[in-house]
CSV table of C-alpha atoms in Angstrom, one decimal:
chain,number,residue,atom,x,y,z
A,76,MET,CA,93.5,70.6,91.3
A,77,ASN,CA,93.1,68.2,94.2
A,78,ILE,CA,89.5,67.1,94.9
A,79,PRO,CA,89.8,64.1,97.2
A,80,ALA,CA,87.3,61.3,96.7
A,81,ASN,CA,86.8,60.6,100.5
A,82,LEU,CA,85.2,64.0,101.2
A,83,LYS,CA,81.7,65.6,100.7
A,84,TYR,CA,81.4,69.1,99.2
A,85,SER,CA,78.9,71.9,99.3
A,86,LYS,CA,78.0,74.3,96.5
A,87,ASP,CA,79.7,77.0,98.6
A,88,HIS,CA,83.0,75.2,98.1
A,89,GLU,CA,83.3,73.8,101.7
A,90,TRP,CA,84.4,70.3,102.3
A,91,ILE,CA,83.4,68.0,105.2
A,92,ARG,CA,85.1,64.9,106.5
A,93,VAL,CA,83.3,62.8,109.0
A,94,GLU,CA,85.5,61.3,111.7
A,95,GLU,CA,84.2,58.9,114.3
A,96,GLY,CA,80.5,59.2,115.1
A,97,ASN,CA,79.0,62.6,114.6
A,98,ILE,CA,82.3,64.6,114.7
A,99,ALA,CA,83.4,66.1,111.4
A,100,TYR,CA,86.0,68.6,110.1
A,101,VAL,CA,85.2,71.4,107.7
A,102,GLY,CA,87.4,73.5,105.4
A,103,ILE,CA,87.4,75.1,102.0
A,104,SER,CA,88.2,73.2,98.8
A,105,ASP,CA,91.4,73.5,96.8
A,106,TYR,CA,89.4,75.2,94.1
A,107,ALA,CA,88.1,77.8,96.7
A,108,GLN,CA,91.6,78.6,98.1
A,109,GLY,CA,92.9,79.0,94.6
A,110,GLU,CA,90.2,81.4,93.6
A,111,LEU,CA,90.7,83.5,96.8
A,112,GLY,CA,94.4,83.6,96.7
A,113,ASP,CA,96.7,84.1,99.7
A,114,ILE,CA,94.6,83.7,102.9
A,115,VAL,CA,95.8,86.2,105.5
A,116,PHE,CA,93.1,86.1,108.2
A,117,VAL,CA,90.4,83.7,109.4
A,118,ASP,CA,87.6,85.2,111.4
A,119,VAL,CA,85.5,82.6,113.3
A,120,ASN,CA,83.6,83.7,116.4
A,121,THR,CA,81.0,80.9,116.5
A,122,VAL,CA,82.8,78.3,118.6
A,123,GLY,CA,80.1,76.8,120.9
A,124,GLU,CA,77.2,77.9,118.7
A,125,SER,CA,74.8,75.7,116.8
A,126,ILE,CA,74.5,76.7,113.2
A,127,GLU,CA,72.0,75.7,110.5
A,128,ALA,CA,73.1,74.1,107.3
A,129,HIS,CA,74.3,76.7,104.7
A,130,ALA,CA,74.4,79.5,107.4
A,131,ILE,CA,77.5,81.6,107.9
A,132,PHE,CA,79.9,80.5,110.6
A,133,GLY,CA,82.8,82.9,109.9
A,134,SER,CA,84.8,84.4,107.1
A,135,VAL,CA,88.2,84.1,105.4
A,136,GLU,CA,90.1,87.1,104.3
A,137,ALA,CA,92.5,86.8,101.3
A,138,VAL,CA,94.8,89.7,100.3
A,139,LYS,CA,92.4,90.8,97.6
A,140,THR,CA,89.0,89.7,98.9
A,141,VAL,CA,86.9,88.4,101.8
A,142,SER,CA,84.6,85.4,101.7
A,143,ASP,CA,81.9,84.1,104.0
A,144,LEU,CA,82.2,80.6,105.3
A,145,PHE,CA,79.1,78.5,105.1
A,146,LEU,CA,78.5,75.4,107.2
A,147,PRO,CA,77.8,72.5,104.8
A,148,VAL,CA,75.4,70.8,107.3
A,149,SER,CA,73.7,71.8,110.6
A,150,GLY,CA,75.9,71.4,113.6
A,151,LYS,CA,77.6,72.8,116.7
A,152,ILE,CA,81.0,74.4,116.2
A,153,VAL,CA,83.2,72.7,118.8
A,154,GLU,CA,86.7,73.8,117.8
A,155,LEU,CA,88.5,76.4,115.6
A,156,ASN,CA,91.8,75.2,114.1
A,157,ALA,CA,94.1,77.2,116.4
A,158,LYS,CA,97.0,76.9,114.0
A,159,LEU,CA,95.2,79.2,111.6
A,160,ASP,CA,95.7,82.2,114.0
A,161,GLY,CA,99.4,82.4,113.2
A,162,GLU,CA,99.4,80.4,109.9
A,163,PRO,CA,96.3,81.2,107.9
A,164,GLU,CA,98.2,80.3,104.8
A,165,LEU,CA,97.8,76.6,105.8
A,166,ILE,CA,94.4,76.9,104.0
A,167,ASN,CA,96.3,77.5,100.8
A,168,SER,CA,99.1,75.0,101.3
A,169,ASP,CA,97.1,72.2,102.8
A,170,PRO,CA,93.4,72.9,102.4
A,171,TYR,CA,92.3,69.3,103.4
A,172,GLY,CA,94.9,68.6,106.1
A,173,ASP,CA,96.4,71.2,108.4
A,174,GLY,CA,94.3,73.9,106.8
A,175,TRP,CA,91.0,72.5,108.2
A,176,ILE,CA,88.9,75.4,109.7
A,177,VAL,CA,86.5,74.0,112.2
A,178,LYS,CA,85.6,70.8,113.9
A,179,ILE,CA,81.8,70.3,114.3
A,180,GLU,CA,79.3,68.0,116.0
A,181,LEU,CA,76.7,67.1,113.4
A,182,SER,CA,73.1,67.6,114.4
A,183,ASN,CA,71.6,65.5,111.6
A,184,VAL,CA,73.9,62.9,109.9
A,185,ALA,CA,71.2,62.5,107.2
A,186,GLU,CA,72.0,65.9,105.8
A,187,LEU,CA,75.3,64.6,104.5
A,188,ASP,CA,73.4,62.8,101.7
A,189,GLN,CA,72.4,66.2,100.3
A,190,LEU,CA,76.1,67.2,99.7
A,191,MET,CA,78.1,66.5,96.6
A,192,ASP,CA,80.6,63.7,96.1
A,193,SER,CA,83.9,64.5,94.5
A,194,GLU,CA,82.6,63.6,91.0
A,195,ALA,CA,79.6,66.0,91.3
A,196,TYR,CA,81.9,68.7,92.8
A,197,ASN,CA,84.4,68.3,90.0
A,198,SER,CA,81.7,68.9,87.5
A,199,LEU,CA,80.4,71.9,89.4
A,200,ILE,CA,83.8,73.6,89.2
A,201,GLY,CA,84.5,72.4,85.6
A,202,ASN,CA,87.5,70.4,86.7
B,176,MET,CA,85.4,102.5,75.8
B,177,ASP,CA,82.3,100.5,76.4
B,178,THR,CA,82.8,99.3,79.9
B,179,ASN,CA,80.7,96.2,79.2
B,180,THR,CA,83.1,94.8,76.7
B,181,VAL,CA,86.4,93.3,77.7
B,182,ALA,CA,89.3,93.9,75.3
B,183,ALA,CA,92.5,91.8,75.0
B,184,ILE,CA,96.0,93.1,75.6
B,185,PRO,CA,98.4,92.0,72.9
B,186,LEU,CA,100.2,89.4,75.1
B,187,GLU,CA,97.1,88.0,76.7
B,188,HIS,CA,98.0,84.5,75.4
B,189,ILE,CA,101.4,84.6,77.1
B,190,HIS,CA,99.8,85.4,80.5
B,191,ILE,CA,97.3,82.6,80.0
B,192,GLY,CA,100.1,80.3,79.1
B,193,LEU,CA,101.9,81.2,82.3
B,194,GLY,CA,98.9,80.1,84.2
B,195,ALA,CA,97.8,83.6,85.3
B,196,LYS,CA,94.4,84.1,86.8
B,197,MET,CA,92.8,86.6,84.4
B,198,ALA,CA,90.1,89.1,85.3
B,199,PRO,CA,88.5,92.1,83.7
B,200,PHE,CA,90.0,95.4,84.9
B,201,ALA,CA,89.3,98.8,83.3
B,202,GLY,CA,87.8,97.1,80.3
B,203,PHE,CA,90.7,94.7,79.6
B,204,ASN,CA,91.2,91.1,80.4
B,205,MET,CA,94.2,91.4,82.7
B,206,PRO,CA,96.6,89.0,84.6
B,207,VAL,CA,95.8,89.5,88.3
B,208,ARG,CA,97.8,86.8,89.8
B,209,TYR,CA,100.5,84.2,88.8
B,210,SER,CA,102.3,82.6,91.7
B,211,GLY,CA,100.4,84.3,94.5
B,212,ASP,CA,99.7,87.9,95.6
B,213,ILE,CA,102.1,87.8,98.6
B,214,ASP,CA,105.0,86.1,96.8
B,215,GLU,CA,104.6,88.5,93.9
B,216,HIS,CA,104.5,91.5,96.2
B,217,HIS,CA,107.7,90.4,98.0
B,218,THR,CA,109.4,89.7,94.6
B,219,VAL,CA,108.9,93.3,93.6
B,220,ARG,CA,109.9,94.8,97.0
B,221,ASN,CA,113.0,92.7,97.3
B,222,GLY,CA,113.9,91.5,93.8
B,223,VAL,CA,112.5,92.2,90.4
B,224,GLY,CA,109.2,91.5,88.7
B,225,VAL,CA,107.4,92.4,85.5
B,226,PHE,CA,103.9,93.8,85.1
B,227,ASP,CA,102.3,93.9,81.7
B,228,VAL,CA,100.3,97.1,81.9
B,229,SER,CA,99.7,97.5,78.2
B,230,HIS,CA,96.1,98.5,79.1
B,231,MET,CA,97.4,102.0,80.0
B,232,GLY,CA,96.7,104.9,77.6
B,233,GLU,CA,99.4,106.9,75.7
B,234,PHE,CA,98.4,110.2,74.1
B,235,TRP,CA,100.9,112.3,72.1
B,236,VAL,CA,100.4,116.0,72.1
B,237,LYS,CA,102.3,118.0,69.4
B,238,GLY,CA,102.5,121.5,68.2
B,239,PRO,CA,104.0,124.9,68.9
B,240,GLU,CA,101.4,125.4,71.7
B,241,ALA,CA,101.7,121.9,73.1
B,242,LEU,CA,103.0,123.2,76.5
B,243,GLN,CA,100.1,125.7,76.7
B,244,LEU,CA,97.6,122.8,76.2
B,245,VAL,CA,99.3,120.7,78.8
B,246,GLN,CA,99.4,123.6,81.2
B,247,TRP,CA,95.7,124.3,80.7
B,248,ILE,CA,94.5,120.7,81.2
B,249,THR,CA,96.9,119.6,84.1
B,250,SER,CA,97.4,120.9,87.6
B,251,ASN,CA,101.1,120.6,87.9
B,252,ASP,CA,103.5,123.0,86.3
B,253,ALA,CA,104.7,121.4,83.1
B,254,SER,CA,106.8,124.4,82.2
B,255,VAL,CA,109.6,123.2,84.6
B,256,LEU,CA,110.0,120.1,82.4
B,257,THR,CA,112.8,119.8,80.0
B,258,PRO,CA,113.1,117.1,77.3
B,259,GLY,CA,113.7,113.8,79.1
B,260,LYS,CA,111.8,114.7,82.3
B,261,ILE,CA,108.5,113.4,83.6
B,262,GLN,CA,106.1,114.7,86.2
B,263,TYR,CA,103.1,113.3,88.0
B,264,SER,CA,100.0,115.4,87.5
B,265,CYS,CA,96.2,115.4,87.4
B,266,MET,CA,93.6,116.8,85.1
B,267,PRO,CA,91.0,118.8,87.0
B,268,ASN,CA,87.5,118.9,85.6
B,269,ALA,CA,85.3,121.9,85.5
B,270,THR,CA,83.2,120.9,88.4
B,271,GLY,CA,85.7,120.5,91.2
B,272,GLY,CA,86.8,116.9,90.6
B,273,ILE,CA,89.5,115.0,88.7
B,274,VAL,CA,89.2,113.7,85.1
B,275,ASP,CA,92.3,111.5,85.6
B,276,ASP,CA,95.7,111.4,87.1
B,277,LEU,CA,98.6,110.9,84.7
B,278,LEU,CA,102.2,111.1,83.9
B,279,VAL,CA,103.4,114.0,81.6
B,280,TYR,CA,106.6,113.2,79.6
B,281,CYS,CA,108.4,116.1,78.0
B,282,MET,CA,109.6,114.6,74.7
B,283,ALA,CA,110.6,117.9,73.1
B,284,GLU,CA,109.8,121.6,73.5
B,285,ASP,CA,106.7,121.1,71.3
B,286,GLU,CA,105.9,117.5,72.1
B,287,TYR,CA,104.5,115.8,75.2
B,288,LEU,CA,103.4,112.2,76.0
B,289,LEU,CA,100.5,111.8,78.4
B,290,VAL,CA,100.2,108.4,80.1
B,291,VAL,CA,96.6,107.9,81.4
B,292,ASN,CA,94.6,105.3,83.2
B,293,ALA,CA,93.2,102.5,81.0
B,294,GLY,CA,89.7,102.9,82.4
B,295,ASN,CA,89.7,106.6,81.4
B,296,ILE,CA,91.1,106.4,77.9
B,297,ALA,CA,87.9,107.3,76.1
B,298,LYS,CA,86.9,109.9,78.7
B,299,ASP,CA,90.3,111.6,78.7
B,300,TRP,CA,90.6,111.6,74.9
B,301,ALA,CA,87.2,113.3,74.6
B,302,TRP,CA,88.1,115.8,77.4
B,303,ILE,CA,91.5,116.7,76.1
B,304,ASN,CA,90.1,117.2,72.6
B,305,SER,CA,87.4,119.4,73.9
B,306,GLN,CA,90.0,121.6,75.6
B,307,ASN,CA,92.4,121.8,72.6
B,308,ASN,CA,92.1,125.4,71.7
B,309,PHE,CA,95.8,125.4,71.0
B,310,ASN,CA,95.8,123.8,67.5
B,311,CYS,CA,97.8,120.8,68.9
B,312,THR,CA,97.9,117.5,67.0
B,313,LEU,CA,96.6,114.8,69.3
B,314,GLU,CA,97.4,111.1,68.7
B,315,ASP,CA,96.1,108.2,70.7
B,316,ARG,CA,98.7,105.5,70.4
B,317,SER,CA,97.2,103.3,73.2
B,318,PRO,CA,96.1,100.5,70.9
B,319,ASP,CA,99.5,100.2,69.3
B,320,THR,CA,101.6,100.4,72.5
B,321,CYS,CA,102.6,97.8,75.0
B,322,LEU,CA,103.9,98.9,78.4
B,323,PHE,CA,106.0,96.6,80.7
B,324,ALA,CA,106.8,97.8,84.2
B,325,VAL,CA,110.0,96.1,85.4
B,326,GLN,CA,110.0,96.9,89.1
B,327,GLY,CA,112.1,96.2,92.1
B,328,PRO,CA,115.6,96.9,93.5
B,329,LYS,CA,117.1,94.4,91.1
B,330,ALA,CA,115.6,95.9,88.0
B,331,VAL,CA,118.9,97.5,86.8
B,332,GLN,CA,120.9,94.4,87.1
B,333,ALA,CA,118.2,92.3,85.5
B,334,LEU,CA,117.9,94.5,82.4
B,335,GLN,CA,121.4,95.9,81.9
B,336,SER,CA,122.5,93.2,79.5
B,337,LEU,CA,119.7,94.2,77.1
B,338,THR,CA,121.1,97.7,76.4
B,339,ASP,CA,124.3,99.7,76.1
B,340,PHE,CA,122.6,102.5,77.9
B,341,ASP,CA,123.6,102.9,81.5
B,342,LEU,CA,120.3,102.2,83.2
B,343,ALA,CA,121.6,103.1,86.7
B,344,SER,CA,122.2,106.6,85.3
B,345,LEU,CA,118.5,107.2,84.7
B,346,SER,CA,117.2,109.1,87.7
B,347,TYR,CA,113.7,108.9,89.0
B,348,TYR,CA,111.1,110.5,86.8
B,349,THR,CA,113.4,110.8,83.8
B,350,PHE,CA,113.4,108.8,80.5
B,351,ALA,CA,115.7,108.0,77.6
B,352,TYR,CA,115.4,106.4,74.2
B,353,CYS,CA,117.8,103.6,73.8
B,354,THR,CA,118.5,100.4,71.9
B,355,PHE,CA,116.9,97.6,74.0
B,356,ALA,CA,116.7,93.9,73.4
B,357,GLY,CA,117.8,94.5,69.8
B,358,PHE,CA,115.2,97.2,69.0
B,359,GLU,CA,116.1,100.8,68.4
B,360,ASN,CA,114.5,103.8,69.9
B,361,VAL,CA,112.8,102.1,72.9
B,362,LEU,CA,111.3,104.5,75.4
B,363,ILE,CA,112.4,103.6,78.9
B,364,SER,CA,111.5,105.7,81.9
B,365,ALA,CA,112.5,105.4,85.6
B,366,THR,CA,109.0,105.4,86.8
B,367,GLY,CA,106.5,102.9,88.3
B,368,TYR,CA,103.6,102.5,90.7
B,369,THR,CA,105.3,100.4,93.3
B,370,GLY,CA,107.8,102.5,95.2
B,371,ALA,CA,110.3,99.7,94.6
B,372,GLY,CA,112.3,101.4,91.8
B,373,GLY,CA,112.6,100.1,88.3
B,374,PHE,CA,111.6,101.1,84.8
B,375,GLU,CA,108.6,101.3,82.5
B,376,ILE,CA,109.3,100.3,78.9
B,377,TYR,CA,107.1,101.4,76.0
B,378,ILE,CA,107.2,99.0,73.0
B,379,PRO,CA,105.2,98.9,69.8
B,380,ASN,CA,102.8,95.9,69.8
B,381,ASN,CA,104.7,94.0,67.1
B,382,GLN,CA,108.0,94.0,69.2
B,383,ALA,CA,106.3,93.3,72.5
B,384,GLU,CA,106.5,89.5,72.5
B,385,THR,CA,110.2,89.5,71.6
B,386,VAL,CA,111.0,92.1,74.3
B,387,TRP,CA,108.9,90.2,76.9
B,388,HIS,CA,110.9,87.0,76.4
B,389,ALA,CA,114.2,88.9,76.3
B,390,ILE,CA,113.4,90.5,79.6
B,391,PHE,CA,112.7,87.1,81.2
B,392,LYS,CA,115.8,85.6,79.7
B,393,ALA,CA,118.0,88.5,80.9
B,394,GLY,CA,116.4,88.5,84.3
B,395,GLU,CA,116.6,84.8,84.9
B,396,LYS,CA,119.7,85.0,87.1
B,397,ASP,CA,117.8,87.5,89.3
B,398,SER,CA,114.8,85.2,89.5
B,399,ILE,CA,112.6,87.7,87.6
B,400,LYS,CA,108.9,86.9,87.8
B,401,PRO,CA,105.7,88.0,86.1
B,402,ILE,CA,103.5,90.1,88.5
B,403,GLY,CA,99.8,90.5,88.4
B,404,LEU,CA,97.5,93.5,89.2
B,405,GLY,CA,96.8,92.0,92.7
B,406,ALA,CA,100.3,92.7,93.8
B,407,ARG,CA,100.4,96.0,91.9
B,408,ASP,CA,97.5,97.1,94.2
B,409,THR,CA,99.1,96.1,97.5
B,410,LEU,CA,102.5,97.6,96.4
B,411,ARG,CA,100.9,101.0,95.4
B,412,LEU,CA,98.8,101.1,98.5
B,413,GLU,CA,101.8,100.6,100.8
B,414,MET,CA,103.2,103.7,99.2
B,415,GLY,CA,99.9,105.6,99.6
B,416,PHE,CA,99.6,106.2,95.8
B,417,CYS,CA,96.1,107.1,94.7
B,418,LEU,CA,94.2,104.7,92.4
B,419,TYR,CA,91.8,106.5,90.1
B,420,GLY,CA,88.3,105.3,90.6
B,421,ASN,CA,89.0,104.3,94.2
B,422,ASP,CA,90.8,107.2,96.0
B,423,ILE,CA,90.2,110.0,93.4
B,424,ASP,CA,87.4,110.4,90.9
B,425,ASP,CA,85.3,113.0,89.1
B,426,THR,CA,84.0,114.3,92.4
B,427,THR,CA,87.2,114.5,94.5
B,428,SER,CA,89.1,117.8,94.7
B,429,PRO,CA,92.9,117.4,94.2
B,430,ILE,CA,93.3,119.4,97.4
B,431,GLU,CA,91.2,117.1,99.6
B,432,ALA,CA,92.9,114.1,97.9
B,433,GLY,CA,96.3,115.3,99.2
B,434,LEU,CA,97.4,116.2,95.7
B,435,GLY,CA,98.2,119.8,96.6
B,436,TRP,CA,101.8,119.1,95.9
B,437,ILE,CA,101.0,118.6,92.2
B,438,THR,CA,98.6,121.6,92.0
B,439,LYS,CA,100.5,124.8,91.2
B,440,PHE,CA,98.7,128.1,91.3
B,441,THR,CA,101.6,129.9,89.6
B,442,LYS,CA,99.8,129.2,86.3
B,443,ASN,CA,96.3,129.0,85.0
B,444,PHE,CA,94.4,125.7,84.4
B,445,VAL,CA,90.9,124.3,84.2
B,446,ASN,CA,88.8,125.2,87.3
B,447,ARG,CA,91.9,126.8,89.0
B,448,GLU,CA,89.8,129.4,90.9
B,449,ALA,CA,87.7,126.8,92.7
B,450,ILE,CA,90.6,124.6,93.5
B,451,GLU,CA,92.6,127.5,94.8
B,452,LYS,CA,89.6,128.3,97.0
B,453,ASN,CA,89.8,124.7,98.4
B,454,LYS,CA,93.4,125.4,99.2
B,455,THR,CA,92.9,128.7,101.0
B,456,GLU,CA,89.7,127.9,102.8
B,457,GLY,CA,90.5,124.3,103.5
B,458,THR,CA,88.3,121.3,102.6
B,459,THR,CA,85.7,119.7,104.9
B,460,ARG,CA,87.2,116.2,104.3
B,461,LYS,CA,90.6,114.9,103.5
B,462,LEU,CA,92.0,111.7,102.1
B,463,VAL,CA,94.2,110.0,104.8
B,464,GLY,CA,96.1,106.8,105.3
B,465,PHE,CA,95.2,104.5,108.2
B,466,VAL,CA,96.5,101.4,109.9
B,467,LEU,CA,94.0,99.0,111.5
B,468,THR,CA,95.1,98.3,115.0
B,469,ASP,CA,92.4,95.7,115.7
B,470,LYS,CA,92.6,92.3,113.9
B,471,GLY,CA,90.8,92.3,110.6
B,472,ILE,CA,91.1,93.8,107.1
B,473,ALA,CA,89.7,97.1,105.9
B,474,ARG,CA,88.5,97.2,102.3
B,475,GLY,CA,87.1,99.7,99.8
B,476,HIS,CA,83.6,101.0,100.5
B,477,TYR,CA,83.6,100.1,104.2
B,478,ASP,CA,82.3,102.9,106.4
B,479,ILE,CA,84.6,104.9,108.5
B,480,CYS,CA,83.0,105.7,111.9
B,481,ASP,CA,83.6,107.5,115.1
B,482,ALA,CA,83.7,105.6,118.4
B,483,GLU,CA,79.9,105.7,118.7
B,484,GLY,CA,79.5,104.1,115.3
B,485,THR,CA,78.3,107.2,113.4
B,486,VAL,CA,79.5,107.1,109.8
B,487,ILE,CA,82.0,109.9,109.1
B,488,GLY,CA,83.6,108.8,105.9
B,489,GLN,CA,84.4,105.9,103.6
B,490,VAL,CA,87.3,103.6,102.9
B,491,THR,CA,88.5,104.1,99.4
B,492,SER,CA,91.2,101.5,99.3
B,493,GLY,CA,92.1,98.8,101.9
B,494,THR,CA,94.1,95.6,102.0
B,495,GLN,CA,96.4,93.6,104.1
B,496,SER,CA,99.9,95.0,103.7
B,497,PRO,CA,102.2,92.0,102.9
B,498,THR,CA,105.2,94.0,104.2
B,499,LEU,CA,103.7,95.1,107.5
B,500,THR,CA,101.4,92.1,107.8
B,501,GLN,CA,98.7,94.5,109.0
B,502,SER,CA,95.7,96.0,107.4
B,503,ILE,CA,96.3,99.4,105.8
B,504,GLY,CA,93.9,101.7,103.9
B,505,MET,CA,93.0,105.1,102.7
B,506,GLY,CA,89.8,107.0,103.0
B,507,TYR,CA,88.1,110.3,103.4
B,508,VAL,CA,87.6,111.6,106.9
B,509,PRO,CA,86.5,115.0,108.3
B,510,ALA,CA,89.4,117.5,108.2
B,511,ALA,CA,89.4,117.6,112.0
B,512,LEU,CA,90.4,113.9,112.1
B,513,SER,CA,92.9,114.0,109.4
B,514,LYS,CA,96.0,114.4,111.6
B,515,ALA,CA,98.3,111.5,112.1
B,516,GLY,CA,97.4,109.7,115.3
B,517,SER,CA,93.7,110.4,115.1
B,518,GLU,CA,91.6,107.5,116.2
B,519,ILE,CA,88.9,106.3,113.8
B,520,TYR,CA,86.9,103.1,113.4
B,521,ILE,CA,86.2,101.0,110.4
B,522,ASN,CA,83.0,99.1,110.1
B,523,VAL,CA,84.4,95.7,109.0
B,524,ARG,CA,81.3,93.6,108.2
B,525,GLY,CA,79.3,94.8,111.1
B,526,LYS,CA,82.2,95.1,113.6
B,527,LEU,CA,83.7,98.4,114.6
B,528,LEU,CA,87.5,97.9,114.4
B,529,LYS,CA,90.0,100.5,115.7
B,530,ALA,CA,92.3,102.3,113.2
B,531,VAL,CA,94.8,105.1,113.5
B,532,VAL,CA,95.4,107.8,110.9
B,533,THR,CA,98.9,107.3,109.6
B,534,LYS,CA,101.3,109.3,107.5
B,535,ILE,CA,101.9,107.9,104.0
B,536,PRO,CA,103.9,106.1,102.7
B,537,PHE,CA,103.1,103.2,105.0
B,538,VAL,CA,106.3,101.5,103.9
B,539,LYS,CA,109.5,103.6,103.6
B,540,LYS,CA,111.4,103.3,100.3
């Protein structure tokens, strides 16, 4: 299982990668996509909204199950990955790359310190 | 069975070794996914795949009055069966619902095999014994029997090298005993729960591992794959096949569940009078298939609503159809809305999404 060392992780199995300044990308971990199975639909209607840390910003539907998406830190959803509309399976095949889900503007950069590093996340999932 | 304990099927170690995701189902630790639900689904629709469904129950009924017992406990007319033939049937209970749905195999004039759902083995066994006023000998061979469902259009070519018996000659819902993978008297039936064609192979536990490996070796040229219960569910739902515990249960009448075609009033059976009344007077609700026309996915237990959002029924099964790449489902709706083309709404996590009542099967064979 691939748990990259350059990302931060939440207990809800989302990852976050901070780009320049307070812009970050959010997706679900390799572990999460593996547990869910084939993703067939991504439902995010919160673009433009400001959302609290650990609040729901959408859902992902796999063939067999549906799962809420929780924002790892507080922020404003600025963009939904448009590719996921036609190719939701990118979350399975490339969870940290083309399968990113939303781009956000962080409200409070300090919240990042409360997330797990890859080592802590690996131990959470027993990897 | 105690539903809180999870039993192992004999080849559990093989599935774990293949990297299957395992999960409890009907009291057994079962392989639910290997390569991926969608890949496995298409493998069965277009090629060939193998399900280990050894959790299923096998009861043998024997005695001069075996047919009378089968006729009494099941709704379909088993008297039309001759040795080698199989029929789909259900066992009505005394209160208007269904104990289980099952396959009835006619082994001989005085011998029948009943194949029942894993989650109902204990309940069915107690029920059938309670109705056995026909001096039949009943034997539960479920713990000693493995069952592999080799399903898909390439099933014949994948398996033919394992037997001298002409598999293509076995017509749907018939069975034969043949020498298979070196073992004598293997029971093979042209049945399944996928609508993709293929066979179900019953093997004693002590031969199961050898037969499993033989099947994969013989089917290698046809890219045979192991298939989990996840794909089994999407495959059966595309065909509109009922799943006990979801679409039918102890409270659903066979008539409202659309099982009138396996309910024959030309004979007597448990609770026949009340069920016949369902048929002649009509039921207030009916099980229908539907396709979601809005974007989203319907799932079991979601509410079915009218345009105003008033709850009018419940989804009993729902998924994304890998073949149609659209959400399909089944559920109970008021009889007035049961006609194909009726518009209904599904409450998908707080959003009312439009759906259309659709004839089953959703995917044509």
